[in-house]
Amino acid sequence: MTDSERRIGAVHALGTDAAVVLLLGSLIARMRGHHALGLKLGLAGNAIVAGAGFLGGHLALNRGTARRGAGGADGAGPSARVTG
């Protein structure tokens, strides 16, 4: 992976971590009866997880970091293409 792909991956990872913290905070706030705070934390967590998911999809689909060649990690080669 290139440096820019690693930076995108780091932001993706930090975003998902931040979203988990916010969503757990939302759960705790709601359990303690602070529903307005829980709603705000939940909305913020969902917004961040959407952005982090976009970055992960960008890495996998547009940048091609999820593509595997022959003998990839799962042991399978590329799928056979039928031409004709």
Backbone as XML, in Angstrom:
<?xml version="1.0"?>
<chain id="A" units="angstrom">
  <residue number="1" name="MET">
    <atom name="N" x="0.839" y="-1.184" z="0.000"/>
    <atom name="CA" x="0.000" y="0.000" z="0.000"/>
    <atom name="C" x="0.880" y="1.242" z="0.000"/>
  </residue>
  <residue number="2" name="THR">
    <atom name="N" x="0.363" y="2.257" z="-0.626"/>
    <atom name="CA" x="1.102" y="3.514" z="-0.675"/>
    <atom name="C" x="0.871" y="4.294" z="0.622"/>
  </residue>
  <residue number="3" name="ASP">
    <atom name="N" x="1.627" y="5.364" z="0.780"/>
    <atom name="CA" x="1.486" y="6.191" z="1.982"/>
    <atom name="C" x="0.099" y="6.803" z="2.093"/>
  </residue>
  <residue number="4" name="SER">
    <atom name="N" x="-0.448" y="7.256" z="0.974"/>
    <atom name="CA" x="-1.789" y="7.856" z="1.028"/>
    <atom name="C" x="-2.842" y="6.819" z="1.398"/>
  </residue>
  <residue number="5" name="GLU">
    <atom name="N" x="-2.691" y="5.587" z="0.925"/>
    <atom name="CA" x="-3.627" y="4.524" z="1.288"/>
    <atom name="C" x="-3.511" y="4.177" z="2.766"/>
  </residue>
  <residue number="6" name="ARG">
    <atom name="N" x="-2.310" y="4.216" z="3.296"/>
    <atom name="CA" x="-2.131" y="3.963" z="4.733"/>
    <atom name="C" x="-2.754" y="5.063" z="5.574"/>
  </residue>
  <residue number="7" name="ARG">
    <atom name="N" x="-2.639" y="6.304" z="5.115"/>
    <atom name="CA" x="-3.285" y="7.414" z="5.835"/>
    <atom name="C" x="-4.796" y="7.264" z="5.810"/>
  </residue>
  <residue number="8" name="ILE">
    <atom name="N" x="-5.340" y="6.922" z="4.654"/>
    <atom name="CA" x="-6.785" y="6.705" z="4.558"/>
    <atom name="C" x="-7.198" y="5.562" z="5.480"/>
  </residue>
  <residue number="9" name="GLY">
    <atom name="N" x="-6.428" y="4.500" z="5.507"/>
    <atom name="CA" x="-6.722" y="3.371" z="6.386"/>
    <atom name="C" x="-6.658" y="3.749" z="7.854"/>
  </residue>
  <residue number="10" name="ALA">
    <atom name="N" x="-5.714" y="4.607" z="8.203"/>
    <atom name="CA" x="-5.603" y="5.048" z="9.598"/>
    <atom name="C" x="-6.806" y="5.894" z="9.994"/>
  </residue>
  <residue number="11" name="VAL">
    <atom name="N" x="-7.253" y="6.783" z="9.100"/>
    <atom name="CA" x="-8.437" y="7.596" z="9.394"/>
    <atom name="C" x="-9.671" y="6.706" z="9.488"/>
  </residue>
  <residue number="12" name="HIS">
    <atom name="N" x="-9.748" y="5.710" z="8.621"/>
    <atom name="CA" x="-10.855" y="4.742" z="8.669"/>
    <atom name="C" x="-10.877" y="4.021" z="10.018"/>
  </residue>
  <residue number="13" name="ALA">
    <atom name="N" x="-9.728" y="3.553" z="10.463"/>
    <atom name="CA" x="-9.647" y="2.829" z="11.736"/>
    <atom name="C" x="-9.981" y="3.739" z="12.922"/>
  </residue>
  <residue number="14" name="LEU">
    <atom name="N" x="-9.439" y="4.947" z="12.924"/>
    <atom name="CA" x="-9.743" y="5.888" z="14.008"/>
    <atom name="C" x="-11.215" y="6.278" z="14.012"/>
  </residue>
  <residue number="15" name="GLY">
    <atom name="N" x="-11.786" y="6.410" z="12.824"/>
    <atom name="CA" x="-13.208" y="6.731" z="12.735"/>
    <atom name="C" x="-14.087" y="5.641" z="13.320"/>
  </residue>
  <residue number="16" name="THR">
    <atom name="N" x="-13.766" y="4.391" z="13.013"/>
    <atom name="CA" x="-14.575" y="3.300" z="13.566"/>
    <atom name="C" x="-14.396" y="3.211" z="15.082"/>
  </residue>
  <residue number="17" name="ASP">
    <atom name="N" x="-13.186" y="3.440" z="15.563"/>
    <atom name="CA" x="-12.964" y="3.434" z="17.014"/>
    <atom name="C" x="-13.750" y="4.552" z="17.697"/>
  </residue>
  <residue number="18" name="ALA">
    <atom name="N" x="-13.712" y="5.737" z="17.112"/>
    <atom name="CA" x="-14.457" y="6.862" z="17.691"/>
    <atom name="C" x="-15.954" y="6.593" z="17.667"/>
  </residue>
  <residue number="19" name="ALA">
    <atom name="N" x="-16.435" y="5.973" z="16.598"/>
    <atom name="CA" x="-17.860" y="5.660" z="16.504"/>
    <atom name="C" x="-18.283" y="4.662" z="17.575"/>
  </residue>
  <residue number="20" name="VAL">
    <atom name="N" x="-17.443" y="3.673" z="17.836"/>
    <atom name="CA" x="-17.760" y="2.692" z="18.883"/>
    <atom name="C" x="-17.853" y="3.386" z="20.241"/>
  </residue>
  <residue number="21" name="VAL">
    <atom name="N" x="-16.921" y="4.277" z="20.523"/>
    <atom name="CA" x="-16.942" y="5.002" z="21.794"/>
    <atom name="C" x="-18.207" y="5.847" z="21.908"/>
  </residue>
  <residue number="22" name="LEU">
    <atom name="N" x="-18.560" y="6.545" z="20.836"/>
    <atom name="CA" x="-19.765" y="7.378" z="20.862"/>
    <atom name="C" x="-21.029" y="6.528" z="21.019"/>
  </residue>
  <residue number="23" name="LEU">
    <atom name="N" x="-21.090" y="5.404" z="20.343"/>
    <atom name="CA" x="-22.279" y="4.560" z="20.436"/>
    <atom name="C" x="-22.395" y="3.905" z="21.812"/>
  </residue>
  <residue number="24" name="LEU">
    <atom name="N" x="-21.261" y="3.530" z="22.399"/>
    <atom name="CA" x="-21.305" y="3.020" z="23.773"/>
    <atom name="C" x="-21.720" y="4.113" z="24.747"/>
  </residue>
  <residue number="25" name="GLY">
    <atom name="N" x="-21.228" y="5.326" z="24.518"/>
    <atom name="CA" x="-21.648" y="6.458" z="25.340"/>
    <atom name="C" x="-23.138" y="6.713" z="25.210"/>
  </residue>
  <residue number="26" name="SER">
    <atom name="N" x="-23.678" y="6.541" z="24.003"/>
    <atom name="CA" x="-25.110" y="6.688" z="23.782"/>
    <atom name="C" x="-25.896" y="5.654" z="24.586"/>
  </residue>
  <residue number="27" name="LEU">
    <atom name="N" x="-25.426" y="4.425" z="24.560"/>
    <atom name="CA" x="-26.098" y="3.364" z="25.321"/>
    <atom name="C" x="-26.081" y="3.661" z="26.820"/>
  </residue>
  <residue number="28" name="ILE">
    <atom name="N" x="-24.933" y="4.056" z="27.314"/>
    <atom name="CA" x="-24.813" y="4.344" z="28.747"/>
    <atom name="C" x="-25.686" y="5.538" z="29.128"/>
  </residue>
  <residue number="29" name="ALA">
    <atom name="N" x="-25.688" y="6.580" z="28.311"/>
    <atom name="CA" x="-26.510" y="7.754" z="28.609"/>
    <atom name="C" x="-27.989" y="7.392" z="28.632"/>
  </residue>
  <residue number="30" name="ARG">
    <atom name="N" x="-28.434" y="6.581" z="27.700"/>
    <atom name="CA" x="-29.844" y="6.190" z="27.659"/>
    <atom name="C" x="-30.207" y="5.307" z="28.843"/>
  </residue>
  <residue number="31" name="MET">
    <atom name="N" x="-29.277" y="4.432" z="29.246"/>
    <atom name="CA" x="-29.552" y="3.563" z="30.396"/>
    <atom name="C" x="-29.665" y="4.376" z="31.688"/>
  </residue>
  <residue number="32" name="ARG">
    <atom name="N" x="-28.982" y="5.499" z="31.742"/>
    <atom name="CA" x="-29.030" y="6.357" z="32.928"/>
    <atom name="C" x="-30.160" y="7.386" z="32.860"/>
  </residue>
  <residue number="33" name="GLY">
    <atom name="N" x="-30.953" y="7.327" z="31.801"/>
    <atom name="CA" x="-32.092" y="8.211" z="31.692"/>
    <atom name="C" x="-31.844" y="9.518" z="30.967"/>
  </residue>
  <residue number="34" name="HIS">
    <atom name="N" x="-30.667" y="9.703" z="30.415"/>
    <atom name="CA" x="-30.326" y="10.928" z="29.681"/>
    <atom name="C" x="-30.570" y="10.693" z="28.182"/>
  </residue>
  <residue number="35" name="HIS">
    <atom name="N" x="-31.843" y="10.663" z="27.815"/>
    <atom name="CA" x="-32.199" y="10.269" z="26.452"/>
    <atom name="C" x="-31.780" y="11.294" z="25.409"/>
  </residue>
  <residue number="36" name="ALA">
    <atom name="N" x="-31.843" y="12.573" z="25.714"/>
    <atom name="CA" x="-31.433" y="13.591" z="24.741"/>
    <atom name="C" x="-29.936" y="13.485" z="24.440"/>
  </residue>
  <residue number="37" name="LEU">
    <atom name="N" x="-29.138" y="13.304" z="25.483"/>
    <atom name="CA" x="-27.697" y="13.126" z="25.281"/>
    <atom name="C" x="-27.422" y="11.837" z="24.517"/>
  </residue>
  <residue number="38" name="GLY">
    <atom name="N" x="-28.145" y="10.778" z="24.877"/>
    <atom name="CA" x="-27.979" y="9.503" z="24.174"/>
    <atom name="C" x="-28.305" y="9.614" z="22.697"/>
  </residue>
  <residue number="39" name="LEU">
    <atom name="N" x="-29.346" y="10.390" z="22.383"/>
    <atom name="CA" x="-29.713" y="10.597" z="20.988"/>
    <atom name="C" x="-28.605" y="11.329" z="20.245"/>
  </residue>
  <residue number="40" name="LYS">
    <atom name="N" x="-28.068" y="12.383" z="20.840"/>
    <atom name="CA" x="-27.000" y="13.155" z="20.194"/>
    <atom name="C" x="-25.744" y="12.323" z="19.982"/>
  </residue>
  <residue number="41" name="LEU">
    <atom name="N" x="-25.379" y="11.541" z="20.995"/>
    <atom name="CA" x="-24.199" y="10.678" z="20.853"/>
    <atom name="C" x="-24.424" y="9.615" z="19.792"/>
  </residue>
  <residue number="42" name="GLY">
    <atom name="N" x="-25.631" y="9.057" z="19.748"/>
    <atom name="CA" x="-25.943" y="8.047" z="18.748"/>
    <atom name="C" x="-25.903" y="8.599" z="17.333"/>
  </residue>
  <residue number="43" name="LEU">
    <atom name="N" x="-26.454" y="9.794" z="17.146"/>
    <atom name="CA" x="-26.420" y="10.421" z="15.824"/>
    <atom name="C" x="-24.985" y="10.723" z="15.389"/>
  </residue>
  <residue number="44" name="ALA">
    <atom name="N" x="-24.184" y="11.221" z="16.325"/>
    <atom name="CA" x="-22.779" y="11.505" z="16.003"/>
    <atom name="C" x="-22.036" y="10.217" z="15.660"/>
  </residue>
  <residue number="45" name="GLY">
    <atom name="N" x="-22.277" y="9.161" z="16.437"/>
    <atom name="CA" x="-21.627" y="7.876" z="16.166"/>
    <atom name="C" x="-22.007" y="7.312" z="14.809"/>
  </residue>
  <residue number="46" name="ASN">
    <atom name="N" x="-23.287" y="7.420" z="14.457"/>
    <atom name="CA" x="-23.732" y="6.921" z="13.155"/>
    <atom name="C" x="-23.164" y="7.742" z="12.005"/>
  </residue>
  <residue number="47" name="ALA">
    <atom name="N" x="-23.051" y="9.042" z="12.182"/>
    <atom name="CA" x="-22.462" y="9.884" z="11.138"/>
    <atom name="C" x="-20.992" y="9.528" z="10.920"/>
  </residue>
  <residue number="48" name="ILE">
    <atom name="N" x="-20.280" y="9.305" z="12.010"/>
    <atom name="CA" x="-18.859" y="8.965" z="11.895"/>
    <atom name="C" x="-18.670" y="7.583" z="11.283"/>
  </residue>
  <residue number="49" name="VAL">
    <atom name="N" x="-19.516" y="6.625" z="11.662"/>
    <atom name="CA" x="-19.375" y="5.283" z="11.099"/>
    <atom name="C" x="-19.720" y="5.289" z="9.604"/>
  </residue>
  <residue number="50" name="ALA">
    <atom name="N" x="-20.615" y="6.162" z="9.187"/>
    <atom name="CA" x="-20.911" y="6.279" z="7.757"/>
    <atom name="C" x="-19.696" y="6.813" z="6.999"/>
  </residue>
  <residue number="51" name="GLY">
    <atom name="N" x="-19.040" y="7.828" z="7.554"/>
    <atom name="CA" x="-17.837" y="8.362" z="6.913"/>
    <atom name="C" x="-16.699" y="7.359" z="6.891"/>
  </residue>
  <residue number="52" name="ALA">
    <atom name="N" x="-16.527" y="6.641" z="7.993"/>
    <atom name="CA" x="-15.465" y="5.629" z="8.055"/>
    <atom name="C" x="-15.758" y="4.487" z="7.088"/>
  </residue>
  <residue number="53" name="GLY">
    <atom name="N" x="-17.023" y="4.120" z="6.965"/>
    <atom name="CA" x="-17.397" y="3.086" z="6.009"/>
    <atom name="C" x="-17.147" y="3.519" z="4.573"/>
  </residue>
  <residue number="54" name="PHE">
    <atom name="N" x="-17.415" y="4.794" z="4.290"/>
    <atom name="CA" x="-17.118" y="5.328" z="2.958"/>
    <atom name="C" x="-15.629" y="5.216" z="2.665"/>
  </residue>
  <residue number="55" name="LEU">
    <atom name="N" x="-14.792" y="5.577" z="3.641"/>
    <atom name="CA" x="-13.345" y="5.490" z="3.431"/>
    <atom name="C" x="-12.892" y="4.047" z="3.233"/>
  </residue>
  <residue number="56" name="GLY">
    <atom name="N" x="-13.454" y="3.122" z="4.009"/>
    <atom name="CA" x="-13.108" y="1.712" z="3.844"/>
    <atom name="C" x="-13.517" y="1.186" z="2.476"/>
  </residue>
  <residue number="57" name="GLY">
    <atom name="N" x="-14.701" y="1.574" z="2.023"/>
    <atom name="CA" x="-15.137" y="1.178" z="0.693"/>
    <atom name="C" x="-14.280" y="1.783" z="-0.401"/>
  </residue>
  <residue number="58" name="HIS">
    <atom name="N" x="-13.872" y="3.024" z="-0.202"/>
    <atom name="CA" x="-12.986" y="3.683" z="-1.166"/>
    <atom name="C" x="-11.656" y="2.943" z="-1.272"/>
  </residue>
  <residue number="59" name="LEU">
    <atom name="N" x="-11.119" y="2.547" z="-0.134"/>
    <atom name="CA" x="-9.855" y="1.798" z="-0.146"/>
    <atom name="C" x="-10.006" y="0.469" z="-0.862"/>
  </residue>
  <residue number="60" name="ALA">
    <atom name="N" x="-11.075" y="-0.249" z="-0.531"/>
    <atom name="CA" x="-11.240" y="-1.590" z="-1.079"/>
    <atom name="C" x="-11.622" y="-1.574" z="-2.555"/>
  </residue>
  <residue number="61" name="LEU">
    <atom name="N" x="-12.528" y="-0.700" z="-2.927"/>
    <atom name="CA" x="-13.066" y="-0.753" z="-4.287"/>
    <atom name="C" x="-12.342" y="0.163" z="-5.268"/>
  </residue>
  <residue number="62" name="ASN">
    <atom name="N" x="-12.074" y="1.397" z="-4.883"/>
    <atom name="CA" x="-11.451" y="2.337" z="-5.809"/>
    <atom name="C" x="-9.931" y="2.237" z="-5.830"/>
  </residue>
  <residue number="63" name="ARG">
    <atom name="N" x="-9.341" y="2.077" z="-4.662"/>
    <atom name="CA" x="-7.878" y="1.990" z="-4.597"/>
    <atom name="C" x="-7.376" y="0.570" z="-4.826"/>
  </residue>
  <residue number="64" name="GLY">
    <atom name="N" x="-8.267" y="-0.421" z="-4.721"/>
    <atom name="CA" x="-7.895" y="-1.803" z="-5.016"/>
    <atom name="C" x="-7.059" y="-2.480" z="-3.954"/>
  </residue>
  <residue number="65" name="THR">
    <atom name="N" x="-7.152" y="-2.037" z="-2.710"/>
    <atom name="CA" x="-6.329" y="-2.661" z="-1.676"/>
    <atom name="C" x="-6.861" y="-4.016" z="-1.247"/>
  </residue>
  <residue number="66" name="ALA">
    <atom name="N" x="-8.097" y="-4.351" z="-1.599"/>
    <atom name="CA" x="-8.667" y="-5.640" z="-1.200"/>
    <atom name="C" x="-8.500" y="-6.698" z="-2.280"/>
  </residue>
  <residue number="67" name="ARG">
    <atom name="N" x="-7.926" y="-6.355" z="-3.394"/>
    <atom name="CA" x="-7.767" y="-7.328" z="-4.473"/>
    <atom name="C" x="-6.622" y="-8.271" z="-4.163"/>
  </residue>
  <residue number="68" name="ARG">
    <atom name="N" x="-6.863" y="-9.528" z="-4.475"/>
    <atom name="CA" x="-5.831" y="-10.533" z="-4.251"/>
    <atom name="C" x="-5.484" y="-11.180" z="-5.575"/>
  </residue>
  <residue number="69" name="GLY">
    <atom name="N" x="-4.222" y="-11.445" z="-5.753"/>
    <atom name="CA" x="-3.780" y="-12.150" z="-6.950"/>
    <atom name="C" x="-3.771" y="-13.644" z="-6.694"/>
  </residue>
  <residue number="70" name="ALA">
    <atom name="N" x="-3.061" y="-14.385" z="-7.515"/>
    <atom name="CA" x="-2.951" y="-15.830" z="-7.351"/>
    <atom name="C" x="-2.260" y="-16.143" z="-6.039"/>
  </residue>
  <residue number="71" name="GLY">
    <atom name="N" x="-2.782" y="-17.106" z="-5.311"/>
    <atom name="CA" x="-2.180" y="-17.507" z="-4.047"/>
    <atom name="C" x="-2.356" y="-16.471" z="-2.966"/>
  </residue>
  <residue number="72" name="GLY">
    <atom name="N" x="-3.525" y="-15.814" z="-2.928"/>
    <atom name="CA" x="-3.798" y="-14.801" z="-1.911"/>
    <atom name="C" x="-3.920" y="-15.426" z="-0.538"/>
  </residue>
  <residue number="73" name="ALA">
    <atom name="N" x="-4.335" y="-14.625" z="0.407"/>
    <atom name="CA" x="-4.411" y="-15.088" z="1.793"/>
    <atom name="C" x="-5.377" y="-16.238" z="1.972"/>
  </residue>
  <residue number="74" name="ASP">
    <atom name="N" x="-6.420" y="-16.320" z="1.132"/>
    <atom name="CA" x="-7.376" y="-17.411" z="1.280"/>
    <atom name="C" x="-6.962" y="-18.643" z="0.479"/>
  </residue>
  <residue number="75" name="GLY">
    <atom name="N" x="-5.849" y="-18.564" z="-0.234"/>
    <atom name="CA" x="-5.329" y="-19.704" z="-0.983"/>
    <atom name="C" x="-5.961" y="-19.866" z="-2.346"/>
  </residue>
  <residue number="76" name="ALA">
    <atom name="N" x="-6.948" y="-19.078" z="-2.666"/>
    <atom name="CA" x="-7.612" y="-19.188" z="-3.945"/>
    <atom name="C" x="-6.992" y="-18.228" z="-4.946"/>
  </residue>
  <residue number="77" name="GLY">
    <atom name="N" x="-6.933" y="-18.651" z="-6.156"/>
    <atom name="CA" x="-6.434" y="-17.796" z="-7.209"/>
    <atom name="C" x="-7.539" y="-16.903" z="-7.735"/>
  </residue>
  <residue number="78" name="PRO">
    <atom name="N" x="-7.235" y="-16.097" z="-8.743"/>
    <atom name="CA" x="-8.279" y="-15.243" z="-9.315"/>
    <atom name="C" x="-9.357" y="-16.083" z="-9.963"/>
  </residue>
  <residue number="79" name="SER">
    <atom name="N" x="-10.559" y="-15.585" z="-10.002"/>
    <atom name="CA" x="-11.653" y="-16.342" z="-10.588"/>
    <atom name="C" x="-11.417" y="-16.479" z="-12.089"/>
  </residue>
  <residue number="80" name="ALA">
    <atom name="N" x="-11.822" y="-17.615" z="-12.619"/>
    <atom name="CA" x="-11.630" y="-17.869" z="-14.045"/>
    <atom name="C" x="-12.627" y="-17.057" z="-14.839"/>
  </residue>
  <residue number="81" name="ARG">
    <atom name="N" x="-12.150" y="-16.444" z="-15.878"/>
    <atom name="CA" x="-13.029" y="-15.676" z="-16.745"/>
    <atom name="C" x="-13.336" y="-16.478" z="-17.989"/>
  </residue>
  <residue number="82" name="VAL">
    <atom name="N" x="-14.568" y="-16.449" z="-18.371"/>
    <atom name="CA" x="-14.986" y="-17.122" z="-19.588"/>
    <atom name="C" x="-14.991" y="-16.095" z="-20.703"/>
  </residue>
  <residue number="83" name="THR">
    <atom name="N" x="-14.202" y="-16.346" z="-21.715"/>
    <atom name="CA" x="-14.176" y="-15.428" z="-22.852"/>
    <atom name="C" x="-14.724" y="-16.147" z="-24.057"/>
  </residue>
  <residue number="84" name="GLY">
    <atom name="N" x="-15.298" y="-15.393" z="-24.913"/>
    <atom name="CA" x="-15.767" y="-16.073" z="-26.120"/>
    <atom name="C" x="-16.918" y="-15.455" z="-26.766"/>
  </residue>
</chain>
